[in-house]
Coordinates of C-alpha atoms in Angstrom, one line a residue:
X129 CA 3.5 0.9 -5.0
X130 CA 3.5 4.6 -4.5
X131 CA 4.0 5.9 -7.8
X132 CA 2.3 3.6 -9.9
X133 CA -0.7 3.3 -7.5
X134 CA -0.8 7.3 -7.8
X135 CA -0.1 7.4 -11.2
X136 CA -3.8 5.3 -11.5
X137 CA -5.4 7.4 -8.9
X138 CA -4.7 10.6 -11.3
X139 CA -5.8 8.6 -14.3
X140 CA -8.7 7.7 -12.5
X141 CA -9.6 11.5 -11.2
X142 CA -8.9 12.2 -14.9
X143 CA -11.7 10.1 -15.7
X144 CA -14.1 11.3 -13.6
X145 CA -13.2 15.3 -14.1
X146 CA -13.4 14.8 -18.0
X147 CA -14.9 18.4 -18.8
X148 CA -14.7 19.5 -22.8
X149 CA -11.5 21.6 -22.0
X150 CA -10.1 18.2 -21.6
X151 CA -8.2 16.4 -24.1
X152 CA -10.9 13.7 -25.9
X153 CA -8.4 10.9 -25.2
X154 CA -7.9 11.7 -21.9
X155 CA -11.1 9.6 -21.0
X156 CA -9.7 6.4 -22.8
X157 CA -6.3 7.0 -21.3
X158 CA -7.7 7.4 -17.9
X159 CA -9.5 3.8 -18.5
X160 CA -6.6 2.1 -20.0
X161 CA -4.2 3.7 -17.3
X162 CA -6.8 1.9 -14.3
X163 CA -6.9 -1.6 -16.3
X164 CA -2.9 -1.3 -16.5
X165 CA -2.9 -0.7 -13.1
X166 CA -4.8 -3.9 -11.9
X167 CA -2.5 -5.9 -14.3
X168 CA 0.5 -4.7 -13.4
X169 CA -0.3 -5.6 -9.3
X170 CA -1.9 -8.6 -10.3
X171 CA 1.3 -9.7 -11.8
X172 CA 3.6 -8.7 -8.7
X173 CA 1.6 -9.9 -5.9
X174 CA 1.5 -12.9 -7.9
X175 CA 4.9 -13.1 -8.1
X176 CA 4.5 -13.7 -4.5
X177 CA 1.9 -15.8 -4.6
X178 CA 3.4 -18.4 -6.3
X179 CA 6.3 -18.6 -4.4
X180 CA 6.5 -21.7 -2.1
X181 CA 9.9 -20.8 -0.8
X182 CA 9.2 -18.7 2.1
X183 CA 6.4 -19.4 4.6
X184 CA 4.7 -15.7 4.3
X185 CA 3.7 -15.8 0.7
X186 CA 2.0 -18.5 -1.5
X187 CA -1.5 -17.1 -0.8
X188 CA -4.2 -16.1 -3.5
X189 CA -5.0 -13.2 -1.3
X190 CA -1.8 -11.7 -1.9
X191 CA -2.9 -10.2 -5.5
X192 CA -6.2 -8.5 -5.0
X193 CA -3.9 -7.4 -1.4
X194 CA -1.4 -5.9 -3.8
X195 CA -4.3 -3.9 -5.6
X196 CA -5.6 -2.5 -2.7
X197 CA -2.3 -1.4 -1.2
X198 CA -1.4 0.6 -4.2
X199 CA -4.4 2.2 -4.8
X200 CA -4.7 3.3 -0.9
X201 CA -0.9 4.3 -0.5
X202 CA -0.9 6.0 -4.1
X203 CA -3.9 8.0 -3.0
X204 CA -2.4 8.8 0.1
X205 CA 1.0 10.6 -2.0
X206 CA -1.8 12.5 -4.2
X207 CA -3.6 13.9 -1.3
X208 CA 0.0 15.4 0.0
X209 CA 0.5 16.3 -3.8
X210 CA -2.9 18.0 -4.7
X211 CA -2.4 20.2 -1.1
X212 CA 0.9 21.0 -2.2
X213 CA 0.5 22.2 -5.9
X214 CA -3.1 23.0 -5.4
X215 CA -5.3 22.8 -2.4
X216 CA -8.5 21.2 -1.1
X217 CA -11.5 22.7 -1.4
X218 CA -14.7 21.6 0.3
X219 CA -16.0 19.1 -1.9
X220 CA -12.9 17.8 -3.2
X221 CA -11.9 17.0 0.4
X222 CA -15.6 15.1 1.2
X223 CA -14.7 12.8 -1.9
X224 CA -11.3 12.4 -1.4
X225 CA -11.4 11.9 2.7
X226 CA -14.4 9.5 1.7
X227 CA -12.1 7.9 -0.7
X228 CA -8.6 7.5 0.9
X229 CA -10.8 6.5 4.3
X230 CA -12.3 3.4 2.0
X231 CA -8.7 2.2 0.4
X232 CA -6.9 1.9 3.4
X233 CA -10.4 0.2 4.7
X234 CA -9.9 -2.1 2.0
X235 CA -6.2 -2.5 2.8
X236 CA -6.7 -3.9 6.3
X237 CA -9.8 -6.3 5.4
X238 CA -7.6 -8.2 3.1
X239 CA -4.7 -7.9 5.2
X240 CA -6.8 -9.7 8.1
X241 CA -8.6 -12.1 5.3
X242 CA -4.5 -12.9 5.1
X243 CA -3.4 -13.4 8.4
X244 CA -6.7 -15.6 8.6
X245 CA -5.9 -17.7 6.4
X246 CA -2.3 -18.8 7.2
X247 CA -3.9 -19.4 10.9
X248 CA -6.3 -21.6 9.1
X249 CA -3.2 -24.0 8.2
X250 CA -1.4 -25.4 10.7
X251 CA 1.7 -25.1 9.1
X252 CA 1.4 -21.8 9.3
X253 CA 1.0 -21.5 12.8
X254 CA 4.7 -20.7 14.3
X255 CA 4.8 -18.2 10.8
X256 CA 2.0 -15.8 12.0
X257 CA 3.2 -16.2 15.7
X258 CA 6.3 -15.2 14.8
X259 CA 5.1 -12.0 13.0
X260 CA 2.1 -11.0 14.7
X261 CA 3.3 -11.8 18.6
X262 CA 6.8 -12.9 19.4
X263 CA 9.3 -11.5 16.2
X264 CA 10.8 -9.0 18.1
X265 CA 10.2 -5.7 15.9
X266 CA 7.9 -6.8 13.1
X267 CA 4.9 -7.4 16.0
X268 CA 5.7 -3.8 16.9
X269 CA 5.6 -2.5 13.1
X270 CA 2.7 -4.3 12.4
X271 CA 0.4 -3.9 15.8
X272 CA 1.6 -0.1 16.2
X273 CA 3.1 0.8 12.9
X274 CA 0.5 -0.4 10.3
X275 CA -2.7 -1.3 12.4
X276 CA -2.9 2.0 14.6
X277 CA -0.7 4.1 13.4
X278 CA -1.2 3.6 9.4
X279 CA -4.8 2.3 9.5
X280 CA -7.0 2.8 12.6
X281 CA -6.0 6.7 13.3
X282 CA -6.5 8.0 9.8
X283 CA -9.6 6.4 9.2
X284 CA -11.1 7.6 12.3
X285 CA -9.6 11.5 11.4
X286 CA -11.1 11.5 7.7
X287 CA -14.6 10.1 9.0
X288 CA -15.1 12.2 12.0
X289 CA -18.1 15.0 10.9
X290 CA -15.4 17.9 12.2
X291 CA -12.8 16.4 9.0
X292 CA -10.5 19.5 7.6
X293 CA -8.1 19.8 4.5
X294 CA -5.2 19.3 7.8
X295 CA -7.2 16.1 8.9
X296 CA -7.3 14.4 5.6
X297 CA -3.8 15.5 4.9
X298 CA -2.2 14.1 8.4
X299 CA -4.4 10.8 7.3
X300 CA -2.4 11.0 4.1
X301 CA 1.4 11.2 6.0
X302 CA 0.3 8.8 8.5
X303 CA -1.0 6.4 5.7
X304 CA 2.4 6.1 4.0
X305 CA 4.2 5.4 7.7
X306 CA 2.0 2.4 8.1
X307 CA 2.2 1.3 4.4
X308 CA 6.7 1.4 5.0
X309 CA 6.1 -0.4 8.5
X310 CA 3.6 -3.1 6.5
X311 CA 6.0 -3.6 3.4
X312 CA 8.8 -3.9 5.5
X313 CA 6.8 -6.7 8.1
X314 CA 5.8 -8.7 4.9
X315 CA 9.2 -8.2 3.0
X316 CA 12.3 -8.3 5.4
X317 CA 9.8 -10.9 7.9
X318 CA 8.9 -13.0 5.5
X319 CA 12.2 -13.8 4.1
X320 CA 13.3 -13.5 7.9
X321 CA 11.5 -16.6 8.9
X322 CA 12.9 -20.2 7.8
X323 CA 11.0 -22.4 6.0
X324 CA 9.4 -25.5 7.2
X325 CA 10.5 -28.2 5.1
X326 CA 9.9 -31.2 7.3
X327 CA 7.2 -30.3 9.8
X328 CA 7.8 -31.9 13.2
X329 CA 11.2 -31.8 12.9
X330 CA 14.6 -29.4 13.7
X331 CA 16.5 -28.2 10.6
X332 CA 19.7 -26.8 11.1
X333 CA 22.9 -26.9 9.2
X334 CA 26.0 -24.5 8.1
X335 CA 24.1 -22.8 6.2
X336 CA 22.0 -21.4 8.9
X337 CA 18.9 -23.7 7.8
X338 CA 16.2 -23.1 10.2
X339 CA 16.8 -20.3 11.7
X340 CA 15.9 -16.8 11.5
X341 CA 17.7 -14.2 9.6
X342 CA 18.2 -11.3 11.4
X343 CA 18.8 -8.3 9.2
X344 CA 19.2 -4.0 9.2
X345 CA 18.9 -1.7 6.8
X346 CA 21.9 -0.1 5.9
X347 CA 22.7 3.4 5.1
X348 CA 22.6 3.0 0.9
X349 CA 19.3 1.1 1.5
X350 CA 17.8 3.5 3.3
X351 CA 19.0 6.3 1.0
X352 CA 17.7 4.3 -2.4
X353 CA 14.7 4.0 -0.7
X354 CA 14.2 7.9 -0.2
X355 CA 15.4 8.6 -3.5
X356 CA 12.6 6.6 -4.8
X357 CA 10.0 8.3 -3.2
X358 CA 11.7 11.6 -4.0
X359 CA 11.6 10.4 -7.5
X360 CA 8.1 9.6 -7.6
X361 CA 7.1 13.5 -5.9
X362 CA 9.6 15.1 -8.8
X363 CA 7.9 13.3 -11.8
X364 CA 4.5 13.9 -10.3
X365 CA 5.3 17.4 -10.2
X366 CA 6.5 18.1 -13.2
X367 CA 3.7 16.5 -14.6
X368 CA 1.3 18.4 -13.0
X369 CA 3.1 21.5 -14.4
X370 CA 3.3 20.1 -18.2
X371 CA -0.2 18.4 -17.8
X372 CA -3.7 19.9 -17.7
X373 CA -4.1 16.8 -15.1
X374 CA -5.5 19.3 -12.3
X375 CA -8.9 21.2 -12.2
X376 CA -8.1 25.2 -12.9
X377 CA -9.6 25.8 -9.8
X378 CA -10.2 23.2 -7.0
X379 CA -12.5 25.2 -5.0
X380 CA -15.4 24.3 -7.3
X381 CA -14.7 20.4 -8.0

């Protein structure tokens, strides 16, 4: 989610900075880099959507969700990136506060649209009770984690008039909290929660049919998932330094 979805928020800025300095195929690339990028996330949140097996998935929502979340959370990494390797000037932070402040916008709509949904069905009902009221820590990740934390706070400190290069950037951190607390809520919760194969009726067996999994991350999870992140930062650098990806000077774009 954070690289790729980054990767076609640079194409995309590529796009829209195309200047005659530019390479000529950096337009097409730009393009073919965005298309890629809804194909690719259409393809894994459809993985999920087709999945009957577990009762937080198999939802057509789940695709254009997908889409959303990596464009939001990958525009979140190149906020922290661009301040990093070559800060904000004024009206590069007005398009991109504007911009990060409408993804994650988009993120939550669908994300209720969801959670709207599986209410609609009754089946779902004990599912979205489980996760959004009485499952322990995945309530607390998504109410606080995601919904204040990772969605509420930074759009209100990239749309408030008084918005600075600090704002959008603590918007940017505080985006990619939420975006861990929501993956791991709809990852490790779903698969936490038991499917209901006969409705009406108590499953259990040996097997622990029925019941929910309880799980913690341990210490080579935890580290594989930093070194992923870390990976993504270390090829974004180095292509920022072996790519004329940036604008020479960001004051003036």
């Amino acid at each position: 989610f954070l690289y790729t979805g980054m990767f076609a928020i640079v194409a995309f800025y590529l796009w829209m900075q195309l200047e005659k300095r530019m390479y000529r195929y950096a337009k097409p690339a730009g393009i073919a880099a965005l298309v890629w990028r809804f194909v690719l996330t259409t393809g894994t949140g459809s993985i999920f959507a087709f999945l009957v097996a577990r009762q937080a998935y198999a939802s057509a929502v789940l695709p254009p969700l997908f889409i959303a979340m990596s464009l939001a959370w990958g525009m979140a990494v190149f906020v922290l990136v661009q301040a990093v390797v070559g800060g904000i000037g004024d009206d590069l932070l007005r398009r991109m506060k504007n911009l990060l402040g409408v993804l994650v916008a988009l993120v939550l709509y669908f994300t209720v649209i969801y959670h709207m949904t599986n209410l609609y069905f009754a089946r779902q009902t004990e599912f979205e009770r489980f996760i959004l009221l009485d499952g322990g820590v995945y309530p607390w990740l998504f109410w606080v984690g995601y919904v204040l934390v990772g969605s509420i706070v930074p759009m209100l400190l990239v749309w408030r008039p008084a918005a600075t290069a600090r704002s959008l950037q603590a918007a940017a951190v505080l985006t990619l909290v939420g975006a861990f607390a929501a993956l791991y809520v709809f990852i490790i919760g779903g698969q936490s929660f038991p499917l209901e194969i006969f409705p009406g009726f108590d499953v259990s067996s040996s097997f622990r049919d029925g019941a929910i999994a309880h799980y913690a991350p341990s210490l080579p999870e935890v580290l594989l998932g930093i070194g992923g992140v870390a990976a993504a930062f270390v090829i974004t650098l180095v292509g920022v330094q072996l790519f004329p990806i940036l604008p020479a000077d960001v004051t003036d774009r």
